[in-house]
Short mmCIF file of N, CA and C in Angstrom, two decimals:
data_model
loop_
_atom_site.label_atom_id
_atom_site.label_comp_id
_atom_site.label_asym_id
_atom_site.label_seq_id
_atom_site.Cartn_x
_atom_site.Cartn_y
_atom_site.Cartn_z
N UNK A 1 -29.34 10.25 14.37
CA UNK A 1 -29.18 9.21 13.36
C UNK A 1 -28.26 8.12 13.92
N UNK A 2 -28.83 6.60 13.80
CA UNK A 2 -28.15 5.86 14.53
C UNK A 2 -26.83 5.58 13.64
N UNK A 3 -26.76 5.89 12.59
CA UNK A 3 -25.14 5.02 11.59
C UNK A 3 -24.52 6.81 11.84
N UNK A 4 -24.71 7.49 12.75
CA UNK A 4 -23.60 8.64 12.66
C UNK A 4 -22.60 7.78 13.54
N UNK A 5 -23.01 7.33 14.10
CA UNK A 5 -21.54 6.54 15.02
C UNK A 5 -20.12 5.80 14.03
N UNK A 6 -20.93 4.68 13.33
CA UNK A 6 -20.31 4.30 12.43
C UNK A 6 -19.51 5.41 10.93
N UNK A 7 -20.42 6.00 10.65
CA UNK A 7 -20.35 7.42 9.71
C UNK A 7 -18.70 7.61 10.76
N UNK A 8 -18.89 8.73 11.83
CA UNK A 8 -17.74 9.09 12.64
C UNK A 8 -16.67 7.86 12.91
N UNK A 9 -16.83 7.04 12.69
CA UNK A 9 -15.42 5.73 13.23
C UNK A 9 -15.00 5.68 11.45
N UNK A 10 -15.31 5.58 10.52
CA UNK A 10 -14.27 5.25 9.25
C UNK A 10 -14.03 6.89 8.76
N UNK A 11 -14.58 7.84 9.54
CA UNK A 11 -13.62 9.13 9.40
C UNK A 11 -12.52 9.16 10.03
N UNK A 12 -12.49 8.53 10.95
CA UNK A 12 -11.34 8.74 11.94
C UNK A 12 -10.63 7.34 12.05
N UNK A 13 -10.81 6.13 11.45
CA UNK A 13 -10.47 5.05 11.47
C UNK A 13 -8.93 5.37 11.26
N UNK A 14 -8.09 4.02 12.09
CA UNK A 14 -6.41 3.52 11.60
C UNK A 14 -5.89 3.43 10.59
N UNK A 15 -5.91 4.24 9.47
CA UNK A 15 -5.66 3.22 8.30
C UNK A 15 -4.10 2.88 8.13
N UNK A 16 -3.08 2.90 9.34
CA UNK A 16 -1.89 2.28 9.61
C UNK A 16 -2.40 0.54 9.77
N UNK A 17 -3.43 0.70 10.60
CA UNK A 17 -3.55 -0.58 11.01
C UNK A 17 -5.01 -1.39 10.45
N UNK A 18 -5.85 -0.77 9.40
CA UNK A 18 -7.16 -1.68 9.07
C UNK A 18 -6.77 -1.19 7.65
N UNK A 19 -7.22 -1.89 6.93
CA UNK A 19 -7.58 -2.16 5.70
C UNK A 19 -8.96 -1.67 5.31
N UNK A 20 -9.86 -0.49 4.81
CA UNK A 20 -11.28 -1.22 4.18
C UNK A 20 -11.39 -0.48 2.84
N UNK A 21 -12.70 -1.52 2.71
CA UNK A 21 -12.67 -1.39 0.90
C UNK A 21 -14.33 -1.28 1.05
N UNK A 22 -14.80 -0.50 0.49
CA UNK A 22 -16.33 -0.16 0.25
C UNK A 22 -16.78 0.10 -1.30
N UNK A 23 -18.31 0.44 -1.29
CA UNK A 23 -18.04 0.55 -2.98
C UNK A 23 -18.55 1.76 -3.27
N UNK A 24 -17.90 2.79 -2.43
CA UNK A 24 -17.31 4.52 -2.62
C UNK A 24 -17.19 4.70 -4.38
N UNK A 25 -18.71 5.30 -4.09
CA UNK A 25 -18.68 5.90 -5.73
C UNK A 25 -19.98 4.50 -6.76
N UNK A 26 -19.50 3.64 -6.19
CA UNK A 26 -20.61 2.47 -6.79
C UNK A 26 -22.25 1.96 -6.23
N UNK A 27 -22.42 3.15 -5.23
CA UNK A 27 -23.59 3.05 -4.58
C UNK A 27 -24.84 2.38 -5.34
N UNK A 28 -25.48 1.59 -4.49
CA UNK A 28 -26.64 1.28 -5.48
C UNK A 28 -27.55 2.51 -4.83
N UNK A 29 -28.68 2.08 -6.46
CA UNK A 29 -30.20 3.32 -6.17
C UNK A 29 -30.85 2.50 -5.76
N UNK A 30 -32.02 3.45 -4.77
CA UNK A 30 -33.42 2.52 -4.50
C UNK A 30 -33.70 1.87 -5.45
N UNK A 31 -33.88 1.48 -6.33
CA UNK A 31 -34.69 0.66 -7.68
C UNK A 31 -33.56 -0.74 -7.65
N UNK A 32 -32.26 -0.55 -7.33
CA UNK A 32 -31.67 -1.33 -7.18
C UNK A 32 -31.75 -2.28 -6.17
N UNK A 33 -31.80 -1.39 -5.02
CA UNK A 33 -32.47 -2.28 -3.45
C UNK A 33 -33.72 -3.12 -3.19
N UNK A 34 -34.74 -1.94 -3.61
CA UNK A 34 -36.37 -2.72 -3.89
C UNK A 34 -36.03 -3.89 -5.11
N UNK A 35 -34.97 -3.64 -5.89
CA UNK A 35 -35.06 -5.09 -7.06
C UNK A 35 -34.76 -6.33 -6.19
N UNK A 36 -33.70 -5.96 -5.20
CA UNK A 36 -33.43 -7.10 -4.23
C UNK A 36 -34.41 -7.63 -3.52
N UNK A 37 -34.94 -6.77 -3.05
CA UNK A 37 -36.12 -6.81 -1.98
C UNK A 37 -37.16 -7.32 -2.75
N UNK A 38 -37.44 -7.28 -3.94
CA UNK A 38 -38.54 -7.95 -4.86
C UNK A 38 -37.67 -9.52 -5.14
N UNK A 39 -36.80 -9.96 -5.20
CA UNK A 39 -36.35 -11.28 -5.24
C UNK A 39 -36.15 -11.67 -3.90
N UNK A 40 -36.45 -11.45 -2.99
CA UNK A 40 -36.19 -12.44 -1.97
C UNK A 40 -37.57 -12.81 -0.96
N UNK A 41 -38.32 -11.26 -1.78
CA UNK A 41 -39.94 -11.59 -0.97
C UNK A 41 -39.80 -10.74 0.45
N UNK A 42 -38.88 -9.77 0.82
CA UNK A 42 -38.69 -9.46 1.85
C UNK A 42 -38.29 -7.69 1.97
N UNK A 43 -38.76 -6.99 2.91
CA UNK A 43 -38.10 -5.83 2.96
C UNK A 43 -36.59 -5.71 3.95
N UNK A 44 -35.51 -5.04 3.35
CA UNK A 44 -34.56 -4.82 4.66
C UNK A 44 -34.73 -3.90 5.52
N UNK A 45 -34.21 -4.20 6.48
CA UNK A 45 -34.56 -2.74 7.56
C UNK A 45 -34.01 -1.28 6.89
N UNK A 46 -34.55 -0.31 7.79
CA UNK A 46 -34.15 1.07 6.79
C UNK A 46 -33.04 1.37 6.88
N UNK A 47 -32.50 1.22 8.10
CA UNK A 47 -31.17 1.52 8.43
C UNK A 47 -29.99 0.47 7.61
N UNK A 48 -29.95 -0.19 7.37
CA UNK A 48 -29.53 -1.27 6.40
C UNK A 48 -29.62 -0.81 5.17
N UNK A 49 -31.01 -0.17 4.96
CA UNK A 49 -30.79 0.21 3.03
C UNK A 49 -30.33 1.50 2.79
N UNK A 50 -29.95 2.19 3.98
CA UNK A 50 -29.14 3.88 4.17
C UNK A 50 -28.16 3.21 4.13
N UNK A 51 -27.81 2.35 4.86
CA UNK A 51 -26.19 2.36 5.17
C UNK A 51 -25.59 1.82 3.80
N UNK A 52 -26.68 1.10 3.20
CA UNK A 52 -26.05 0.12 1.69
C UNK A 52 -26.20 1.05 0.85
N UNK A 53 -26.98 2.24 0.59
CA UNK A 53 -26.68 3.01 -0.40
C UNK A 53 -25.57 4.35 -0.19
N UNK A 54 -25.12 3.93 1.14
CA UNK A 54 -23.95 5.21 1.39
C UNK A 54 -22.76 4.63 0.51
N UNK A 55 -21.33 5.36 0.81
CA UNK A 55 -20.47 5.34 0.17
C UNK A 55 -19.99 3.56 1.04
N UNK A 56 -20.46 3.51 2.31
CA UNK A 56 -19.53 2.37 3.07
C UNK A 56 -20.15 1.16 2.72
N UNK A 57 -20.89 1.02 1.66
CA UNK A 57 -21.94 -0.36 1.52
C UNK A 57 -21.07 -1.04 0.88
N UNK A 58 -21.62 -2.61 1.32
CA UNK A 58 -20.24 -3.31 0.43
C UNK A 58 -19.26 -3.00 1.30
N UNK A 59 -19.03 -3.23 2.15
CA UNK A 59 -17.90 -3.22 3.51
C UNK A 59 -16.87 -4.36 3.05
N UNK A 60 -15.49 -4.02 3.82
CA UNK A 60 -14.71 -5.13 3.96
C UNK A 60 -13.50 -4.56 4.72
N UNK A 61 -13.40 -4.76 6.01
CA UNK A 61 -12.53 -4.23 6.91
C UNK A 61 -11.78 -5.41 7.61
N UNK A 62 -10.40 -5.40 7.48
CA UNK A 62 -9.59 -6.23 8.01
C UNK A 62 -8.40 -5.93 8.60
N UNK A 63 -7.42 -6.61 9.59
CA UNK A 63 -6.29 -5.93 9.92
C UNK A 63 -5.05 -6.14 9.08
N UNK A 64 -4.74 -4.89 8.87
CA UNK A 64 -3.33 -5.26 8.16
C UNK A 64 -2.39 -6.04 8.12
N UNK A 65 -1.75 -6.67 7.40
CA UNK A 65 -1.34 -7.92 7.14
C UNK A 65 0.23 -7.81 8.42
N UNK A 66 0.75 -6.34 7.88
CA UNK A 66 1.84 -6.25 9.10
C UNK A 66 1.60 -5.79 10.73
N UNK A 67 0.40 -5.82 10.35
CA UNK A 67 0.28 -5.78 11.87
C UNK A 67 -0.61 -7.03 12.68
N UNK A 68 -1.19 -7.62 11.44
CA UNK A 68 -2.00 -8.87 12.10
C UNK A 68 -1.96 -9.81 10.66
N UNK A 69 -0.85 -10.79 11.03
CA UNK A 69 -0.38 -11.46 9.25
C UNK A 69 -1.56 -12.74 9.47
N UNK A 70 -2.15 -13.27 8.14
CA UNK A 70 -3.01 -14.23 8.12
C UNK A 70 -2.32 -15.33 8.43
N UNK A 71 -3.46 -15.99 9.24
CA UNK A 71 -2.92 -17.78 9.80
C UNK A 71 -2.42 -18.40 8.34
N UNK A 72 -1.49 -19.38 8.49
CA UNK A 72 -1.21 -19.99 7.42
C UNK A 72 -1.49 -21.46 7.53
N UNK A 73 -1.70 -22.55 6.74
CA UNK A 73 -1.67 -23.70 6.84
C UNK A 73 -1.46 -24.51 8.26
N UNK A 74 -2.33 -25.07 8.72
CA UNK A 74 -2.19 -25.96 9.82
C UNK A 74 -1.90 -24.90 10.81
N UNK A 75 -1.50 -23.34 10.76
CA UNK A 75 -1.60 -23.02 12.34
C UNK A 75 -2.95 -23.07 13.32
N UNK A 76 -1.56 -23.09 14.64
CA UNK A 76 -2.91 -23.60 15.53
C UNK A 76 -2.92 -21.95 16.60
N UNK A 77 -4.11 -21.58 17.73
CA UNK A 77 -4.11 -20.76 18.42
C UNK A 77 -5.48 -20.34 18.84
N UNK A 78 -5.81 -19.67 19.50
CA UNK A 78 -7.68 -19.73 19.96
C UNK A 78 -7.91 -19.19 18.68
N UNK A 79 -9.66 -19.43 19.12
CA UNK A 79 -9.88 -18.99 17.77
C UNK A 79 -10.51 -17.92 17.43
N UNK A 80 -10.39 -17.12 18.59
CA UNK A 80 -10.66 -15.30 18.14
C UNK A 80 -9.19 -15.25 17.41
N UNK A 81 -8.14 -15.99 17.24
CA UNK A 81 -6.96 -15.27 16.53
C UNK A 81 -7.15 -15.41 15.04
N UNK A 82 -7.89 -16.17 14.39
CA UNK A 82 -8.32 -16.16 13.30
C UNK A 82 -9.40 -15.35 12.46
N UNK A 83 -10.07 -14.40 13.32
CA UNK A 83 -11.05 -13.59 13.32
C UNK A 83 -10.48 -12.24 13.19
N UNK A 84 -9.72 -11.84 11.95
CA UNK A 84 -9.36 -10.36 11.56
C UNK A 84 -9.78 -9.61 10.97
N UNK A 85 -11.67 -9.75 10.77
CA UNK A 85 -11.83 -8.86 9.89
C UNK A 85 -13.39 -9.35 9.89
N UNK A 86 -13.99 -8.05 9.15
CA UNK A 86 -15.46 -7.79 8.92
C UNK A 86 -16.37 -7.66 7.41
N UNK A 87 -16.94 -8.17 6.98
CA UNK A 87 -17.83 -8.22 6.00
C UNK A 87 -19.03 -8.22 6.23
N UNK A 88 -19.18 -6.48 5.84
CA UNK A 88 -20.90 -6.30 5.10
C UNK A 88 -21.38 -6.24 4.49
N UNK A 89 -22.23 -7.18 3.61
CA UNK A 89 -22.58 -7.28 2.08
C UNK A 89 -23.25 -6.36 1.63
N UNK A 90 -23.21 -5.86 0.37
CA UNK A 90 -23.83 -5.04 -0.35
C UNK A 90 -24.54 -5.13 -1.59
N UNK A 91 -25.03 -4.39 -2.15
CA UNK A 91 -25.78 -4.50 -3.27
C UNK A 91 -25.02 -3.40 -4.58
N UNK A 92 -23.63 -2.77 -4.23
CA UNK A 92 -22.84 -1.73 -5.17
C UNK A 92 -23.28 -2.64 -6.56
N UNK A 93 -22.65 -1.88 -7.18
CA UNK A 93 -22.31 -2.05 -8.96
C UNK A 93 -20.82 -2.24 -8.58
N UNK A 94 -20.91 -3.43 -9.69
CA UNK A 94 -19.80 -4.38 -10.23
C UNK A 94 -19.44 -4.95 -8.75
N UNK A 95 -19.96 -5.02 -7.18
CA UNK A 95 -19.07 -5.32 -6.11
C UNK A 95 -19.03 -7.25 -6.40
N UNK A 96 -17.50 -7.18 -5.77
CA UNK A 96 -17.15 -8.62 -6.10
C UNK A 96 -18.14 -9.66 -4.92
N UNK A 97 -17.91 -10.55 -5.51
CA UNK A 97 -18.98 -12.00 -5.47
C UNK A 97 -18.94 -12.19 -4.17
N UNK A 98 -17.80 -12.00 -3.48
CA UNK A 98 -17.58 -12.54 -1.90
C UNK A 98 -18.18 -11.59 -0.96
N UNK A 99 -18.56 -10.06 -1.87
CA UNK A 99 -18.94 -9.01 -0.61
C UNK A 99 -20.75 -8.79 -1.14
N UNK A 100 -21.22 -9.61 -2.10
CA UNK A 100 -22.67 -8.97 -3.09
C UNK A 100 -23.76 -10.06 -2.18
N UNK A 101 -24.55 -9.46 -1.48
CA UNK A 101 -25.86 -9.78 -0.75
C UNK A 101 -26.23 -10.79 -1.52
N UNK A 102 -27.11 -10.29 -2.77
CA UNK A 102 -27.21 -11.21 -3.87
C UNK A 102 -26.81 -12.66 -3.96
N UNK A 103 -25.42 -12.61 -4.28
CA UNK A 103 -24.58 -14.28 -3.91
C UNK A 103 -24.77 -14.82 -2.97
N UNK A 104 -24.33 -14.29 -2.05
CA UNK A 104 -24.83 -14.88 -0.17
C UNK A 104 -25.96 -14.83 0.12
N UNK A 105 -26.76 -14.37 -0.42
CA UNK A 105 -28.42 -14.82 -0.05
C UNK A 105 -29.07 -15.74 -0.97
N UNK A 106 -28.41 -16.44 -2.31
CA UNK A 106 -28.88 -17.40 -3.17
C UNK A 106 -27.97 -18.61 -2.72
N UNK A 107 -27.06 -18.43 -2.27
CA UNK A 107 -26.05 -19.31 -1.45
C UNK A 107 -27.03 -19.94 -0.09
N UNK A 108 -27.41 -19.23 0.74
CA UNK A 108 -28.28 -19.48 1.96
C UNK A 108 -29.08 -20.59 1.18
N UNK A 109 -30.26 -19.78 0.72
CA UNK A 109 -31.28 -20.01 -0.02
C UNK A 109 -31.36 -21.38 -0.28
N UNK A 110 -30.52 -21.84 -1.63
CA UNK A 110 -29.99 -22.78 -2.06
C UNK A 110 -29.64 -23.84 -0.80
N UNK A 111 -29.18 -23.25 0.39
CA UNK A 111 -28.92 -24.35 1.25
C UNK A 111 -30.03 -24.75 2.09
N UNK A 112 -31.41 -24.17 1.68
CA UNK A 112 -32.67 -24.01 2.77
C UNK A 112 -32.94 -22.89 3.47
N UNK A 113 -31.93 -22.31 3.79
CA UNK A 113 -32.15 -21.33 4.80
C UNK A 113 -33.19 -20.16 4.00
N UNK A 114 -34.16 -20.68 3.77
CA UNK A 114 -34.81 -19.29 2.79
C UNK A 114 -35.55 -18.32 3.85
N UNK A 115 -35.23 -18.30 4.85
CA UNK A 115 -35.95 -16.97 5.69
C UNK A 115 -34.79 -15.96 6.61
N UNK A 116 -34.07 -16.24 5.65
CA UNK A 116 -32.56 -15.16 6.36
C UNK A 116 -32.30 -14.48 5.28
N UNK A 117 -31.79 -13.66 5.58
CA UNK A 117 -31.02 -12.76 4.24
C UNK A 117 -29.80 -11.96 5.20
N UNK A 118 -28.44 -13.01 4.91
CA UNK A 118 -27.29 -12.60 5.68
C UNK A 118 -26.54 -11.19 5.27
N UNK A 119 -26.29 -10.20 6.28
CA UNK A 119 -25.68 -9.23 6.36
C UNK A 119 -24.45 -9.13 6.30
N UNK A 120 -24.05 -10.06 7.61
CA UNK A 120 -22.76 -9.24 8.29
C UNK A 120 -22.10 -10.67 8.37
N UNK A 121 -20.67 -10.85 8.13
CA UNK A 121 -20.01 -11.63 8.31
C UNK A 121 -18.50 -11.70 8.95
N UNK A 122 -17.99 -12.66 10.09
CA UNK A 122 -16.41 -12.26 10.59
C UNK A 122 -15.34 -13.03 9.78
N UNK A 123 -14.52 -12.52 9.28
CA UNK A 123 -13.36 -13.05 8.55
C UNK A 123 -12.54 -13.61 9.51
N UNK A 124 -12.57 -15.28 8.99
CA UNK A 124 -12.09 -16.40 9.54
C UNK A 124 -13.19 -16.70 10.41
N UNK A 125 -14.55 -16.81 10.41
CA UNK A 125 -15.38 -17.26 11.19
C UNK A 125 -16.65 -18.26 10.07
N UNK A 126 -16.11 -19.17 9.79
CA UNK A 126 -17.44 -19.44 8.66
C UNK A 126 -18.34 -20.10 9.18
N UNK A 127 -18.34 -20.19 10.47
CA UNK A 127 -19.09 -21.02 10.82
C UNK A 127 -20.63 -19.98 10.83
N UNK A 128 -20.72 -18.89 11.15
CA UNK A 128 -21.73 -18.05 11.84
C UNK A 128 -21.84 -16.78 10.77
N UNK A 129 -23.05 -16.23 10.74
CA UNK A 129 -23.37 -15.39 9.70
C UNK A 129 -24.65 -14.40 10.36
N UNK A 130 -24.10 -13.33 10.41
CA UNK A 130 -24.99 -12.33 10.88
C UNK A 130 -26.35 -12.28 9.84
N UNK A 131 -27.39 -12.43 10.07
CA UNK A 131 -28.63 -12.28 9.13
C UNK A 131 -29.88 -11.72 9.89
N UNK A 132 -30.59 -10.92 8.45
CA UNK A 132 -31.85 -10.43 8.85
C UNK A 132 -33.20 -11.82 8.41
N UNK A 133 -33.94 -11.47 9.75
CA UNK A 133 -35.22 -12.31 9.54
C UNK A 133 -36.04 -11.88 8.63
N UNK A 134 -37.26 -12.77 8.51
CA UNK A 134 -37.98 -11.81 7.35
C UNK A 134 -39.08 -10.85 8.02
N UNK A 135 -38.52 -11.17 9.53
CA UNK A 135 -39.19 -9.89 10.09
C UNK A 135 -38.00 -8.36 10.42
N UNK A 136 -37.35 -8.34 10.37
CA UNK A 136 -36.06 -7.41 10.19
C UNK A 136 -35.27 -7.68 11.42
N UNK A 137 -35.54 -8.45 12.32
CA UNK A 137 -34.39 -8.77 13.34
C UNK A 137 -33.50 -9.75 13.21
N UNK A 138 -32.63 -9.48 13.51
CA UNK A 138 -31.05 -10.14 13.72
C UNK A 138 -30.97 -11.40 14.43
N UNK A 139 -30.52 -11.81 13.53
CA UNK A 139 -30.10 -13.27 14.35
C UNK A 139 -28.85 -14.07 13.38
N UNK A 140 -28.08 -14.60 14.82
CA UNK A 140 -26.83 -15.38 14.15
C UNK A 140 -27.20 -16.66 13.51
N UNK A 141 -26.95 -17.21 12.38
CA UNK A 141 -27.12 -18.04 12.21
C UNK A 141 -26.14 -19.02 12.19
N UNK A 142 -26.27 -20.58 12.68
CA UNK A 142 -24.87 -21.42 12.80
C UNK A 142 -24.68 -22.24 11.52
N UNK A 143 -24.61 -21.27 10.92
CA UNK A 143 -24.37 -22.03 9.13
C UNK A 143 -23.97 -23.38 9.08
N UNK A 144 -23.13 -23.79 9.10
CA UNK A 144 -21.94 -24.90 8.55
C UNK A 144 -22.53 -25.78 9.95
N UNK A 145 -22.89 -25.53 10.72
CA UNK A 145 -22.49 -26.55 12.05
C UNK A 145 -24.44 -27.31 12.34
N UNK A 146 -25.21 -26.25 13.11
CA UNK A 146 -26.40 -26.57 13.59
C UNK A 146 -27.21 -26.15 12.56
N UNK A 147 -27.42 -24.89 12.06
CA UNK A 147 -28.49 -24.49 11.33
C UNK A 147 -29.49 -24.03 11.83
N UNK A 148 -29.37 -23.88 13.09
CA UNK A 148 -30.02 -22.92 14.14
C UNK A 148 -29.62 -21.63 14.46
N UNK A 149 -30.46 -20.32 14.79
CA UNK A 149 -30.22 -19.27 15.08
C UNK A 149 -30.40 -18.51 16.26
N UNK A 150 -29.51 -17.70 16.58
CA UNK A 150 -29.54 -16.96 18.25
C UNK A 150 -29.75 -15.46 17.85
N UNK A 151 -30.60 -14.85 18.32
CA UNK A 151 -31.31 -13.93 18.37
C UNK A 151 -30.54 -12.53 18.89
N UNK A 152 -30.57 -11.54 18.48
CA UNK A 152 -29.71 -10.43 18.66
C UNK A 152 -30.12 -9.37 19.13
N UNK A 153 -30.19 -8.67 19.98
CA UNK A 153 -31.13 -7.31 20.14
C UNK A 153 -30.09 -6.02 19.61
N UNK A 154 -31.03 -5.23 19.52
CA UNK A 154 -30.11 -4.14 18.80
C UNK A 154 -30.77 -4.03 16.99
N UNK A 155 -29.92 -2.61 16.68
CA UNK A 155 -30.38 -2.57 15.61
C UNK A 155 -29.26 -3.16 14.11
N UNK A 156 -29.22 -2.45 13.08
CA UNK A 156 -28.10 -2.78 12.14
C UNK A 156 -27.05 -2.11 13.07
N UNK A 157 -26.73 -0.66 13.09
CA UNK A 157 -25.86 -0.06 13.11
C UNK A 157 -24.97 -0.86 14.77
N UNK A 158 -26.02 -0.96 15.82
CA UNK A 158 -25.80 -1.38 17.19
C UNK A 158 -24.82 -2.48 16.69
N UNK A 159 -25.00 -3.63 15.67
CA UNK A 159 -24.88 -5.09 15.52
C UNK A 159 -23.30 -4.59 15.00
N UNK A 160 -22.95 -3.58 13.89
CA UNK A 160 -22.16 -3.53 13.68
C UNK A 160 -20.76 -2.78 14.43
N UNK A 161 -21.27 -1.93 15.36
CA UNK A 161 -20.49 -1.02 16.09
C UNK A 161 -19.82 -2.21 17.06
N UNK A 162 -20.66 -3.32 17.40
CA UNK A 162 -20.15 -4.28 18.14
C UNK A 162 -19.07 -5.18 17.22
N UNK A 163 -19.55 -5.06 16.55
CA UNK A 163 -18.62 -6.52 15.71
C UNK A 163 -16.91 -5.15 15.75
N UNK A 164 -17.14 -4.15 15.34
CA UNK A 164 -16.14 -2.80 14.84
C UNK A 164 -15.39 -3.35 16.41
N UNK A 165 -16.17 -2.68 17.29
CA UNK A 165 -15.26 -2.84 18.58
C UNK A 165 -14.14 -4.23 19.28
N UNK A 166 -15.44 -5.41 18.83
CA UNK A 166 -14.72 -6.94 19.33
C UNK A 166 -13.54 -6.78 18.09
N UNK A 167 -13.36 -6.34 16.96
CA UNK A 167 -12.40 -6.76 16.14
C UNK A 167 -11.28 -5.80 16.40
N UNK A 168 -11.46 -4.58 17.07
CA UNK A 168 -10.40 -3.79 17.65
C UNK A 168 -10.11 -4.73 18.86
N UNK A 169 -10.52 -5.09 19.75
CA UNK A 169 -10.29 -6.07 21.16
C UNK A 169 -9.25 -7.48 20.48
N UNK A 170 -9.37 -7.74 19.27
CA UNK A 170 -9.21 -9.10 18.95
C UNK A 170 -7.34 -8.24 18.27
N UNK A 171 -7.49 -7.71 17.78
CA UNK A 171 -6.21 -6.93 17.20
C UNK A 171 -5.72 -6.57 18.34
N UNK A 172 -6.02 -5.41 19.12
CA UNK A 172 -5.18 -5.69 20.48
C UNK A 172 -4.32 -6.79 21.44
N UNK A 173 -5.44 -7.93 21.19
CA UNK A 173 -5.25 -8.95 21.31
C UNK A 173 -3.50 -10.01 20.92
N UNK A 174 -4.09 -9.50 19.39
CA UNK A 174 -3.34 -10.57 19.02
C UNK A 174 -1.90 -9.78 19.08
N UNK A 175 -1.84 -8.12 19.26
CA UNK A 175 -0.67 -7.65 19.33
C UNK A 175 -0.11 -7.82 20.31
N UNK A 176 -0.66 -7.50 21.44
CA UNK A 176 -0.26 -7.90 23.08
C UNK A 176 0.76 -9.27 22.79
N UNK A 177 0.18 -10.21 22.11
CA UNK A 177 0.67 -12.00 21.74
C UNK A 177 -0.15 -12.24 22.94
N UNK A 178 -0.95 -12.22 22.85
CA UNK A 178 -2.29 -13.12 23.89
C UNK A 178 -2.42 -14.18 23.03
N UNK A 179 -2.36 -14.37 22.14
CA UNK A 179 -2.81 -15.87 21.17
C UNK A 179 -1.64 -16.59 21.63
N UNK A 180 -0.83 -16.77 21.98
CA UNK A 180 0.63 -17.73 21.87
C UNK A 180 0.01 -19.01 22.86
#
């Protein structure tokens, strides 16, 4: 099973040093998913609608504030130092507006982009938005800037184990004081 990787990393995850919030206990049902999948005209990949009806759907993983404090007003520094954190949208009950597929895919939508349906997103990165095609492959899209997309190989779980790892590299990072 490809999400045992992921499954095994938030068993054993930092929670000295990450933050996450899932919607553990608020799982959606298939009838809930296919309702999505009936409004957007599209199926998600399978591994995507396992992982959204597990306990970790509706993701939101970030580094702790004392160990990686948010940029404030006008700071300056590269800009992986602004990049502390991960969002994977979900389809839970009651999940808030900033983490619900739903919102961010009528948000797209609304902006044209009607052949994406965004997944995965980096906190402090708005420029770029992990999304599925309406053929189920991955591609970044350059939201805010071009509106063009770069193509991803790999699957859900692959896409996310990477983003998991660069945001451990980027926390290392910023602890070392490599940003200064």
């Amino acid at each position: 099973m490809a999400l045992q990787k992921i499954y095994d990393y938030f068993r054993n995850y930092d929670k000295n040093t990450y933050q996450v919030v899932a919607c553990m206990g608020n799982e959606p049902s298939e009838s809930d998913i296919s309702a999505f999948e009936k409004s957007i005209g599209s199926m998600l990949p399978q591994e995507f609608r396992e992982f959204t009806m597990s306990p970790l759907g509706g993701l939101y993983m970030d580094v702790r504030e004392e160990v990686w404090p948010q940029a404030k007003q006008f700071d300056i520094g590269p800009f992986w130092s602004f990049c502390r954190g991960i969002i994977v949208y979900g389809i839970a009950k009651e999940i808030p507006d900033f983490l619900d597929i739903r919102v961010k895919t009528k948000e797209l939508h609304e902006a044209g982009f009607i052949d994406y349906i965004p997944f995965l997103s980096i906190v402090g990165n708005g420029d770029e938005i992990f999304c599925f095609d309406k053929n189920g492959n991955i591609v970044i899209l350059d939201y805010y800037q071009t509106g063009e997309t770069t193509s991803i190989e790999g699957s859900f779980s692959d896409c996310l184990m990477k983003q998991i790892e660069e945001l451990e590299e980027r926390k290392n990072k910023k602890v070392r004081g490599e940003d200064k």
